PDB file of C-alpha atoms and ligand atoms in Angstrom:
ATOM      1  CA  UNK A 298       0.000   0.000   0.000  1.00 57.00           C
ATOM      2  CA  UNK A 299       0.879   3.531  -0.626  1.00 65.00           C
ATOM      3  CA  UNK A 300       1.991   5.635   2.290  1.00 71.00           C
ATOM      4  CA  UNK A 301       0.086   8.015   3.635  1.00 72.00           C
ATOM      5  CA  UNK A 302       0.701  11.677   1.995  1.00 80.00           C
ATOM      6  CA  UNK A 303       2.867  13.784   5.152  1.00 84.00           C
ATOM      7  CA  UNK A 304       1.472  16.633   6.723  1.00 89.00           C
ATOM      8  CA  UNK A 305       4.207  17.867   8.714  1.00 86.00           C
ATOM      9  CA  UNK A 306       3.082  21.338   9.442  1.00 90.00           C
ATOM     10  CA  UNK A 307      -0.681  23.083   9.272  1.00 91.00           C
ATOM     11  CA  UNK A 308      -0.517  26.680  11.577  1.00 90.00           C
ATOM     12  CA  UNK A 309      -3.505  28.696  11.710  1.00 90.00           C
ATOM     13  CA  UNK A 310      -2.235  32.093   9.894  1.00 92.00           C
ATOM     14  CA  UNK A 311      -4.867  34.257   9.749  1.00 92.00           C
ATOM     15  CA  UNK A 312      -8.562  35.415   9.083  1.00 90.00           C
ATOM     16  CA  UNK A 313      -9.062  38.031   7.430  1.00 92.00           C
ATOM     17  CA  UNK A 314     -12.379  39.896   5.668  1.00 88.00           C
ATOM     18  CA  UNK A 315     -11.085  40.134   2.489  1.00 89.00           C
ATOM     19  CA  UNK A 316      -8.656  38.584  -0.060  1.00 93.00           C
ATOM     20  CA  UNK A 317      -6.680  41.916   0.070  1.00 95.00           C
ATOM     21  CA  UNK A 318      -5.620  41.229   3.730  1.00 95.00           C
ATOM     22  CA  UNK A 319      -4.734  38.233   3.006  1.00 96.00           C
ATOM     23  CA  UNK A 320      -0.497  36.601   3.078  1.00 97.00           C
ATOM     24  CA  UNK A 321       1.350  38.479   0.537  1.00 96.00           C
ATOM     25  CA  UNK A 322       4.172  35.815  -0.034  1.00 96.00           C
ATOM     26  CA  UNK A 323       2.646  34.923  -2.743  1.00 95.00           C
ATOM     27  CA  UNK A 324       2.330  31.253  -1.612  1.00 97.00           C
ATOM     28  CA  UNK A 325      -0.338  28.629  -3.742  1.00 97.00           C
ATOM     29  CA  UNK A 326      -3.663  28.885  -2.285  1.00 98.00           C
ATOM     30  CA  UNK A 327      -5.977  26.089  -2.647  1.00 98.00           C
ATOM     31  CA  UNK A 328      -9.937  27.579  -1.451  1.00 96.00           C
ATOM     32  CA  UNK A 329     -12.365  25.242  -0.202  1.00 95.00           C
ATOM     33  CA  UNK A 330     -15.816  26.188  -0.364  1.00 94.00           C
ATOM     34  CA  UNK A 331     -19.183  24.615  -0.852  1.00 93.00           C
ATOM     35  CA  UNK A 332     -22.771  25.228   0.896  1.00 91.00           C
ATOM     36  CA  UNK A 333     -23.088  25.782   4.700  1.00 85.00           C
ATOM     37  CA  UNK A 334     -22.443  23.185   6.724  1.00 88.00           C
ATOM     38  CA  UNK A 335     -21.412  20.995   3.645  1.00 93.00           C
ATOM     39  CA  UNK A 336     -18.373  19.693   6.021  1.00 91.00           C
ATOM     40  CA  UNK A 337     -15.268  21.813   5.188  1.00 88.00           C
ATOM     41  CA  UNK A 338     -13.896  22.356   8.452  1.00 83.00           C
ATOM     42  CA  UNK A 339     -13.962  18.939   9.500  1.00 90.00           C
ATOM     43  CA  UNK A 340     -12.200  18.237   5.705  1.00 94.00           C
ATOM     44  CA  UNK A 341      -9.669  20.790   6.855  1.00 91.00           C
ATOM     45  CA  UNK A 342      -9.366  18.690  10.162  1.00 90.00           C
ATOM     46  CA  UNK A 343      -8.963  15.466   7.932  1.00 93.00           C
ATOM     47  CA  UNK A 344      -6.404  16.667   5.408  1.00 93.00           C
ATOM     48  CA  UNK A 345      -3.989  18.176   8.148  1.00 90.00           C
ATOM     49  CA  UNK A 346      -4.408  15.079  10.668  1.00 85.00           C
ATOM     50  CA  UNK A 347      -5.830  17.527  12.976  1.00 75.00           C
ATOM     51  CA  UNK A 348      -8.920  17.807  15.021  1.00 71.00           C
ATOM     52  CA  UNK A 349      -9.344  21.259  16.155  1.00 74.00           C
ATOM     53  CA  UNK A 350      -7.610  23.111  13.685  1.00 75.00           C
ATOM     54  CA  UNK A 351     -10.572  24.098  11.732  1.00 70.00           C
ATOM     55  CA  UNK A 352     -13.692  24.984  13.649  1.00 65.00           C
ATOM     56  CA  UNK A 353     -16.317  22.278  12.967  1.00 62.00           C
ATOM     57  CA  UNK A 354     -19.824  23.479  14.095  1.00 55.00           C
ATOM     58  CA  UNK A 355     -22.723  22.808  14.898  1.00 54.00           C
ATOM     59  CA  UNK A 356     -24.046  25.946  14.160  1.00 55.00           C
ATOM     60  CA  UNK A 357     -24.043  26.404  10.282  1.00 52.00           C
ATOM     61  CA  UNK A 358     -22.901  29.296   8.507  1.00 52.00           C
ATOM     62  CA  UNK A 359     -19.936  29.968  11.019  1.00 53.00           C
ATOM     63  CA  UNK A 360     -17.336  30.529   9.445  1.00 57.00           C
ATOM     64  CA  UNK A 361     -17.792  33.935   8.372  1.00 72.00           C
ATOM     65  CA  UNK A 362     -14.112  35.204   6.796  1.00 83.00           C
ATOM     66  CA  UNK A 363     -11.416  33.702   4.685  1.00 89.00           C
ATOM     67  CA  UNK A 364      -9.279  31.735   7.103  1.00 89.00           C
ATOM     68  CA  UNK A 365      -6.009  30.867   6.199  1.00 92.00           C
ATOM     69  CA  UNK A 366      -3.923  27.852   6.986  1.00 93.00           C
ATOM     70  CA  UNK A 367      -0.068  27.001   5.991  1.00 95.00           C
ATOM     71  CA  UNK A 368       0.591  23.595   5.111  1.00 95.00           C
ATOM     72  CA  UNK A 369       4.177  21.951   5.201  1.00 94.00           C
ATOM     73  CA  UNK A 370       5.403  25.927   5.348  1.00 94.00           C
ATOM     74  CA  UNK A 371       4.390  25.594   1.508  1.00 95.00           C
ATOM     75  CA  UNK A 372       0.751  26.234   0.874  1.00 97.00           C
ATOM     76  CA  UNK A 373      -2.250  28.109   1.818  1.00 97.00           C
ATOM     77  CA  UNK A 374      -5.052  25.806   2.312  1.00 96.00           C
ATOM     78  CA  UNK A 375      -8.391  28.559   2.401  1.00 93.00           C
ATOM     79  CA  UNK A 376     -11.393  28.009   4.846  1.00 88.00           C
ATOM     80  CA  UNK A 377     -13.851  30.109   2.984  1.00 88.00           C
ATOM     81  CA  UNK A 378     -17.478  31.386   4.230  1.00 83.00           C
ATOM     82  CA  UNK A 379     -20.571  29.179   2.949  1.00 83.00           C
ATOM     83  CA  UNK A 380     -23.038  29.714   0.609  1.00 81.00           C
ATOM     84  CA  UNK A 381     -26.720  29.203   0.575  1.00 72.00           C
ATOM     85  CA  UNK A 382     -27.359  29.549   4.166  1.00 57.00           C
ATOM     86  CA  UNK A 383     -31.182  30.649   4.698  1.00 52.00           C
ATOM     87  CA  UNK A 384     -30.820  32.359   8.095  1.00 50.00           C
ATOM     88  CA  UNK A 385     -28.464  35.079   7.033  1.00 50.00           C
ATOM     89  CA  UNK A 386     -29.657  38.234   5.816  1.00 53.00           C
ATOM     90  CA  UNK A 387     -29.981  39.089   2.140  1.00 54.00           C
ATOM     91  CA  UNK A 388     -27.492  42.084   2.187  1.00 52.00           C
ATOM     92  CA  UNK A 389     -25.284  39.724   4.099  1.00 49.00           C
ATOM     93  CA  UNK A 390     -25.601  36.581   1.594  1.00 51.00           C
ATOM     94  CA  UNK A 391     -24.696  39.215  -0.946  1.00 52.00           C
ATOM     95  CA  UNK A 392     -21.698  40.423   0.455  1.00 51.00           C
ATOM     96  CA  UNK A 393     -19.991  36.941   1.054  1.00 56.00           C
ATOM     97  CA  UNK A 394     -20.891  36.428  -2.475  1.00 71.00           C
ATOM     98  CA  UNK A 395     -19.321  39.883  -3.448  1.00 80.00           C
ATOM     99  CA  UNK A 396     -16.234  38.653  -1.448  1.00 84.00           C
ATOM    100  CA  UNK A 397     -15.667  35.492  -2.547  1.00 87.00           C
ATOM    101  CA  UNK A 398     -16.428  36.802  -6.573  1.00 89.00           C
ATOM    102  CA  UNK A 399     -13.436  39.624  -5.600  1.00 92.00           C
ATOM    103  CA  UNK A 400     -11.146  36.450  -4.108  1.00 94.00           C
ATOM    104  CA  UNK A 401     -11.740  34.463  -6.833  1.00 95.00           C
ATOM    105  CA  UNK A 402     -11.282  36.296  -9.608  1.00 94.00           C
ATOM    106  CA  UNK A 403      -8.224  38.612  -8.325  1.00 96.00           C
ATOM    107  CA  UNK A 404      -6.401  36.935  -6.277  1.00 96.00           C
ATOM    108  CA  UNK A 405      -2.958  36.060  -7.974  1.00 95.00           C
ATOM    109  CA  UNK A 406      -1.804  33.050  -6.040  1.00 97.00           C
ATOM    110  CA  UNK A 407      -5.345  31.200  -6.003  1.00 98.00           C
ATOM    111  CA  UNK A 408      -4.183  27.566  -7.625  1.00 98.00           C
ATOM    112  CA  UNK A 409      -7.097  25.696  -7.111  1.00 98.00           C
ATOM    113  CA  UNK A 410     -10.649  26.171  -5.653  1.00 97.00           C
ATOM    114  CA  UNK A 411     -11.863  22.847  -4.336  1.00 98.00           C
ATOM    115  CA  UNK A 412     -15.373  22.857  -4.519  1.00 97.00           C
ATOM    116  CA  UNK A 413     -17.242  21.363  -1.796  1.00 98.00           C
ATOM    117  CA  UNK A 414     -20.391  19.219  -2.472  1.00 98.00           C
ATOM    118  CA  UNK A 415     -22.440  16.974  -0.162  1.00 97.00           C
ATOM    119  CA  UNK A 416     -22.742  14.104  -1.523  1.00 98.00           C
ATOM    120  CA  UNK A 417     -25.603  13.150   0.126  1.00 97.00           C
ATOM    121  CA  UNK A 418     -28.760  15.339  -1.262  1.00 96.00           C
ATOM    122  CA  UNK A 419     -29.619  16.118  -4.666  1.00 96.00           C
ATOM    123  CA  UNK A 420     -27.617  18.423  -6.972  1.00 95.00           C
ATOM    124  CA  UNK A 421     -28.471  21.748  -5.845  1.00 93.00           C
ATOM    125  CA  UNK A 422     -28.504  24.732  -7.838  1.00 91.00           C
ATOM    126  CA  UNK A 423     -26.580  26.941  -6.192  1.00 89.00           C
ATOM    127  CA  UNK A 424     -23.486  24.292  -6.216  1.00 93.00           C
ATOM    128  CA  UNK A 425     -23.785  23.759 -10.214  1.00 93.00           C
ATOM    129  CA  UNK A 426     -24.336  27.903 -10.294  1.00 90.00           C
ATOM    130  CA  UNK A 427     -20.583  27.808  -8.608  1.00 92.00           C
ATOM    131  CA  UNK A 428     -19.288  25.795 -11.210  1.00 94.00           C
ATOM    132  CA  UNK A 429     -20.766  26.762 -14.240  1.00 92.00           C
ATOM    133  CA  UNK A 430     -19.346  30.499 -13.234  1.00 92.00           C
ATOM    134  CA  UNK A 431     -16.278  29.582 -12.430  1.00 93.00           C
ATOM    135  CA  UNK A 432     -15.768  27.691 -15.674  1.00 94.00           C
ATOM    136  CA  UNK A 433     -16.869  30.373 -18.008  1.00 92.00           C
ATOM    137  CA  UNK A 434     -14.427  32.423 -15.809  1.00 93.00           C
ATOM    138  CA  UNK A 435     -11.760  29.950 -16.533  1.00 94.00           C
ATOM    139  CA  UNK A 436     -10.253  29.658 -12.823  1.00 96.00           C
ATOM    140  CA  UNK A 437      -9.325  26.332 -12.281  1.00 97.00           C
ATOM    141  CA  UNK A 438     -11.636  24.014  -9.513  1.00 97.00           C
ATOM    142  CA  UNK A 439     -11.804  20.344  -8.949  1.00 98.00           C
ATOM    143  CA  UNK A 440     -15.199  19.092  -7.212  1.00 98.00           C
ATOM    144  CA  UNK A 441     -14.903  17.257  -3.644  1.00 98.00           C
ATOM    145  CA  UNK A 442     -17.675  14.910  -3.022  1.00 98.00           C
ATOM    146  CA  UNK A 443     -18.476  15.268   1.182  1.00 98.00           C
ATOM    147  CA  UNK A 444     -19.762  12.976   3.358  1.00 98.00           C
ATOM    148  CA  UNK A 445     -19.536   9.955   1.108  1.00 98.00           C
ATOM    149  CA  UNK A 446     -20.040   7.701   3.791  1.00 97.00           C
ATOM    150  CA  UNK A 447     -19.333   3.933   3.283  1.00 96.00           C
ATOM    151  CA  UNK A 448     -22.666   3.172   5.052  1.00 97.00           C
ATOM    152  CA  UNK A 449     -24.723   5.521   2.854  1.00 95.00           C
ATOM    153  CA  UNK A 450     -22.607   3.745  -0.528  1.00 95.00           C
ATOM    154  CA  UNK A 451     -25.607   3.084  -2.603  1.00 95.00           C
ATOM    155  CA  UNK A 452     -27.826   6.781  -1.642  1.00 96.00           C
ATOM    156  CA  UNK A 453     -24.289   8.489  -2.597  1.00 96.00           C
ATOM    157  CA  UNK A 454     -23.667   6.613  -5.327  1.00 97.00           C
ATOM    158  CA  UNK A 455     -27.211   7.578  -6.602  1.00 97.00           C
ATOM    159  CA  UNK A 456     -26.078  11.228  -5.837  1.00 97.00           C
ATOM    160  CA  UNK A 457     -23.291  11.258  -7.685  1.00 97.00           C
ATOM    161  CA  UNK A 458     -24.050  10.034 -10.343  1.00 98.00           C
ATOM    162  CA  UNK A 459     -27.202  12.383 -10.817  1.00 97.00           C
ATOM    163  CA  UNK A 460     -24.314  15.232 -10.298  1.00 97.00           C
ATOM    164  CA  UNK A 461     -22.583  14.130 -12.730  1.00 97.00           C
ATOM    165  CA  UNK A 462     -25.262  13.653 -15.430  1.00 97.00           C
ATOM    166  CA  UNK A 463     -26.153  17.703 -14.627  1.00 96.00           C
ATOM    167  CA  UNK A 464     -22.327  19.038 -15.020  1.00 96.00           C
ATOM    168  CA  UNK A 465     -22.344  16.792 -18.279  1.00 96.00           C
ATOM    169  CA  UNK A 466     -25.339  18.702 -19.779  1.00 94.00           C
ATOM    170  CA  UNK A 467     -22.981  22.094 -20.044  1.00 90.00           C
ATOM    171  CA  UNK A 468     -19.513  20.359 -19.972  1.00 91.00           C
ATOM    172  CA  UNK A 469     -18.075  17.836 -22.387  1.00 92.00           C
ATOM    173  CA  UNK A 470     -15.512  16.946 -20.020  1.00 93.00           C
ATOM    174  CA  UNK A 471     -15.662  16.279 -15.816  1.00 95.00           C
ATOM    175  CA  UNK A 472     -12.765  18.476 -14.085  1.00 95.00           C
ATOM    176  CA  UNK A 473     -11.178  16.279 -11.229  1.00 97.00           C
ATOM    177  CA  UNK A 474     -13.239  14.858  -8.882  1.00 98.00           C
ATOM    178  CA  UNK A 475     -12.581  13.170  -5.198  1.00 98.00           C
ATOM    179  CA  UNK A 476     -14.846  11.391  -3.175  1.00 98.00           C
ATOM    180  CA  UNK A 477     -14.036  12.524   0.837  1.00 98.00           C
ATOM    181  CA  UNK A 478     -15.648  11.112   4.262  1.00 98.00           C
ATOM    182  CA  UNK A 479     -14.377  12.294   7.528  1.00 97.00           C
ATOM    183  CA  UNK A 480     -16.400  10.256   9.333  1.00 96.00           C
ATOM    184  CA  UNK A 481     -14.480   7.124   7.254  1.00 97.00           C
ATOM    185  CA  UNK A 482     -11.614   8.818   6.788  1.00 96.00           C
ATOM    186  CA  UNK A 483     -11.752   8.415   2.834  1.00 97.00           C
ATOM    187  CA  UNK A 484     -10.483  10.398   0.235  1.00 97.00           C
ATOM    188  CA  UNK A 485      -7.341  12.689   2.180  1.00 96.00           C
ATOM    189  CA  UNK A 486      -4.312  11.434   0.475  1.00 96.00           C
ATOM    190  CA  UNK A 487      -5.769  11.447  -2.933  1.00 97.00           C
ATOM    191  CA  UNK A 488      -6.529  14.926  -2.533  1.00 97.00           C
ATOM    192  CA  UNK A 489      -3.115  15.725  -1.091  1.00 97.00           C
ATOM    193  CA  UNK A 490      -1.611  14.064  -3.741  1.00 96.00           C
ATOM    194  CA  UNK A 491      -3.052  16.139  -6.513  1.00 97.00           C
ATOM    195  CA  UNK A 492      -2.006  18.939  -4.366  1.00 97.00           C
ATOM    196  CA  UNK A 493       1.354  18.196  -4.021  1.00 95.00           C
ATOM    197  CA  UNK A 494       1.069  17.209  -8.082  1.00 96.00           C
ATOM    198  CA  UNK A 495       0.120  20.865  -9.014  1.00 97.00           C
ATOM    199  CA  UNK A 496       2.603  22.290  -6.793  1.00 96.00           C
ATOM    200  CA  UNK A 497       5.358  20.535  -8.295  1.00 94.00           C
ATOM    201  CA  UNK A 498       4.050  21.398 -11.629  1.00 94.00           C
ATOM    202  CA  UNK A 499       3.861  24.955 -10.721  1.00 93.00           C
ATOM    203  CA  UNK A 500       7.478  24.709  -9.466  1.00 89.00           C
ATOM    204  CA  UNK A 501       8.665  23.716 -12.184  1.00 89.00           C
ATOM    205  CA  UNK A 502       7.654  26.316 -14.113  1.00 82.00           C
ATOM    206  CA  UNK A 503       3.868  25.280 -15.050  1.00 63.00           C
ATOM    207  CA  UNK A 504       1.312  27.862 -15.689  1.00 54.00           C
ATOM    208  CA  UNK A 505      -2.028  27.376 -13.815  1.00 51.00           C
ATOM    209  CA  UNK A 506      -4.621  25.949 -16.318  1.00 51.00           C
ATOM    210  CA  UNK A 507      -8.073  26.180 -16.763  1.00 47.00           C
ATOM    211  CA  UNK A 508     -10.161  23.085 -16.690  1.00 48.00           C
ATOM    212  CA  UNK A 509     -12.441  23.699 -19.647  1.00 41.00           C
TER     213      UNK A 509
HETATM  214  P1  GTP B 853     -19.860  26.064   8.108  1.00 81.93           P
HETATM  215  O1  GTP B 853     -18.471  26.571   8.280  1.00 81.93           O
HETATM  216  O2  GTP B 853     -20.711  26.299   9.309  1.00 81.93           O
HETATM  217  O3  GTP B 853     -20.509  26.472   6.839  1.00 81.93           O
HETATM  218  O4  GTP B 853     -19.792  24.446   8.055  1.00 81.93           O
HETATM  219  P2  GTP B 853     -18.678  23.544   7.387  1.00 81.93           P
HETATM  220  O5  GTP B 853     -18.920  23.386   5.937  1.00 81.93           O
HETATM  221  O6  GTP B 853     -17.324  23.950   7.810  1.00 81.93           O
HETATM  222  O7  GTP B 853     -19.051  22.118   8.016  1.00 81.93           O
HETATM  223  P3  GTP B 853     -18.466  21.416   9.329  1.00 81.93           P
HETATM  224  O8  GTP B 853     -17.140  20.804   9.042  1.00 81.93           O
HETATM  225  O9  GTP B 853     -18.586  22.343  10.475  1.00 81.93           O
HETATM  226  O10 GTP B 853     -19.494  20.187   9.452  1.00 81.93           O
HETATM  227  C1  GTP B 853     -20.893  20.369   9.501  1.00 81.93           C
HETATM  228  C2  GTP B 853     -21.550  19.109  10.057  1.00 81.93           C
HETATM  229  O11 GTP B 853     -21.365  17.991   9.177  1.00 81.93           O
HETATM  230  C3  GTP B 853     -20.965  18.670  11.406  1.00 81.93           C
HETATM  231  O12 GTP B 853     -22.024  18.218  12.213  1.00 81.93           O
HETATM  232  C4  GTP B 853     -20.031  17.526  11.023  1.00 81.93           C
HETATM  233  O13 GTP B 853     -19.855  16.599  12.081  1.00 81.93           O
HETATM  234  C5  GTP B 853     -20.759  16.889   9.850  1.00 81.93           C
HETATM  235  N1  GTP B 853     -19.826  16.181   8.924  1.00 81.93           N
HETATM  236  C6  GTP B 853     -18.680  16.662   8.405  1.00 81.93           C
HETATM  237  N2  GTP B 853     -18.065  15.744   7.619  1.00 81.93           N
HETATM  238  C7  GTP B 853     -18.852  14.636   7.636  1.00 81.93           C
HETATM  239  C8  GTP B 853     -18.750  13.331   7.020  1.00 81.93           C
HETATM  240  O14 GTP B 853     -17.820  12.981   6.281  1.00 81.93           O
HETATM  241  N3  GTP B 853     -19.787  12.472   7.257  1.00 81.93           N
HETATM  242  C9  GTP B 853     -20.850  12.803   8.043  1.00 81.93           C
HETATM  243  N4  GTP B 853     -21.816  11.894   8.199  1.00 81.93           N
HETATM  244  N5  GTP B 853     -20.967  14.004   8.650  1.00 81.93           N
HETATM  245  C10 GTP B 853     -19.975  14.913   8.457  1.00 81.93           C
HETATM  246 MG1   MG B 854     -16.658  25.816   8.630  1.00 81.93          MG
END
């Protein structure tokens, strides 16, 4: 078997309102985001073999600014607000949107934005809304199937598949996708691994490319 991928170092850096305030050393950032509550702090908790780094709640819609983690002194790994959380206020829904439009689209060192999607419920608009705009944008994303859990196999499976058939009425091709449970701990080396891929490649010279 493989070995595991080595986390050596994840230290909370900082959280910040905007993408301006953000590191400026110019480091690959890799932004996970999906819906509230879709799981990405306990994915952040997962990847970095650590429990508390990220604040998993119980509460959803906590995670309110763009929190930013350094992995192996190397890369940013981005805990970004969700989306599509009824209880917050319309002005305020707008203005994480506004935000995270700003982050995406500016910020230089953005490598990757790992789009979170819970694998468990139907494809929801606002997820294939995400995608679709940030194809036509051309910023590079990979999609991260969440709580794929081996007990619920055959109601994910359904689920994914049904995503799938939706991205492939606008796309001719699928960008990456990774299947992820925390509670089964599935699906954290692969996505470290294509990390630590496009790093290399960007090392060595390689331009970030656009999926489509
Ligand atoms: P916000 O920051 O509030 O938007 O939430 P989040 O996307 O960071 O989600 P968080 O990690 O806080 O998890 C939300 C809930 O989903 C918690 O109750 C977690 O325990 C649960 N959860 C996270 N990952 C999994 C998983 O793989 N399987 C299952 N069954 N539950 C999970
Ligand atoms: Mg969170």
């Amino acid at each position: 078997m493989a070995k595991p991928v080595k986390v050596s170092s994840a230290t909370f850096v900082c959280s910040v309102p905007d993408h301006t305030q953000g590191p400026k050393d110019r480091k690959p950032e890799y932004a996970f985001i999906g819906r509230s509550n879709v799981g990405k702090s306990s994915l952040v908790n997962m990847l970095t073999n650590n429990g508390k780094l990220a604040h998993v709640s119980s509460t959803p819609g906590k995670t309110r600014t763009l929190n930013y983690f350094l992995i192996n002194e190397s890369w940013y790994l981005v805990d970004l607000p969700g989306y599509g959380y009824a209880r917050r206020s319309k002005e305020e829904r707008g203005e994480f949107s506004q935000m995270m439009i700003e982050y995406f689209s500016q910020r230089e060192s953005l490598t990757c934005v790992m789009v979170l999607v819970d694998a468990r419920i139907e494809p929801q608009d606002s997820d294939l809304e995400l995608i679709e705009w940030l194809g036509e944008e051309g910023i590079p994303f990979v999609i991260v199937f969440t709580k794929a859990d081996l007990k619920l196999k055959s109601k994910t499976g359904t689920m994914i598949a049904s995503f799938k058939k939706e991205l492939l009425k606008n796309w001719e091709e699928l960008p990456p996708l990774f299947y992820t449970s925390t509670e089964d701990k599935i699906g954290r080396d692969e996505l470290l691994k294509y990390i630590e891929e496009v790093n290399k490649e960007l090392k060595n010279g390689g331009k970030k490319d656009s999926n489509k």
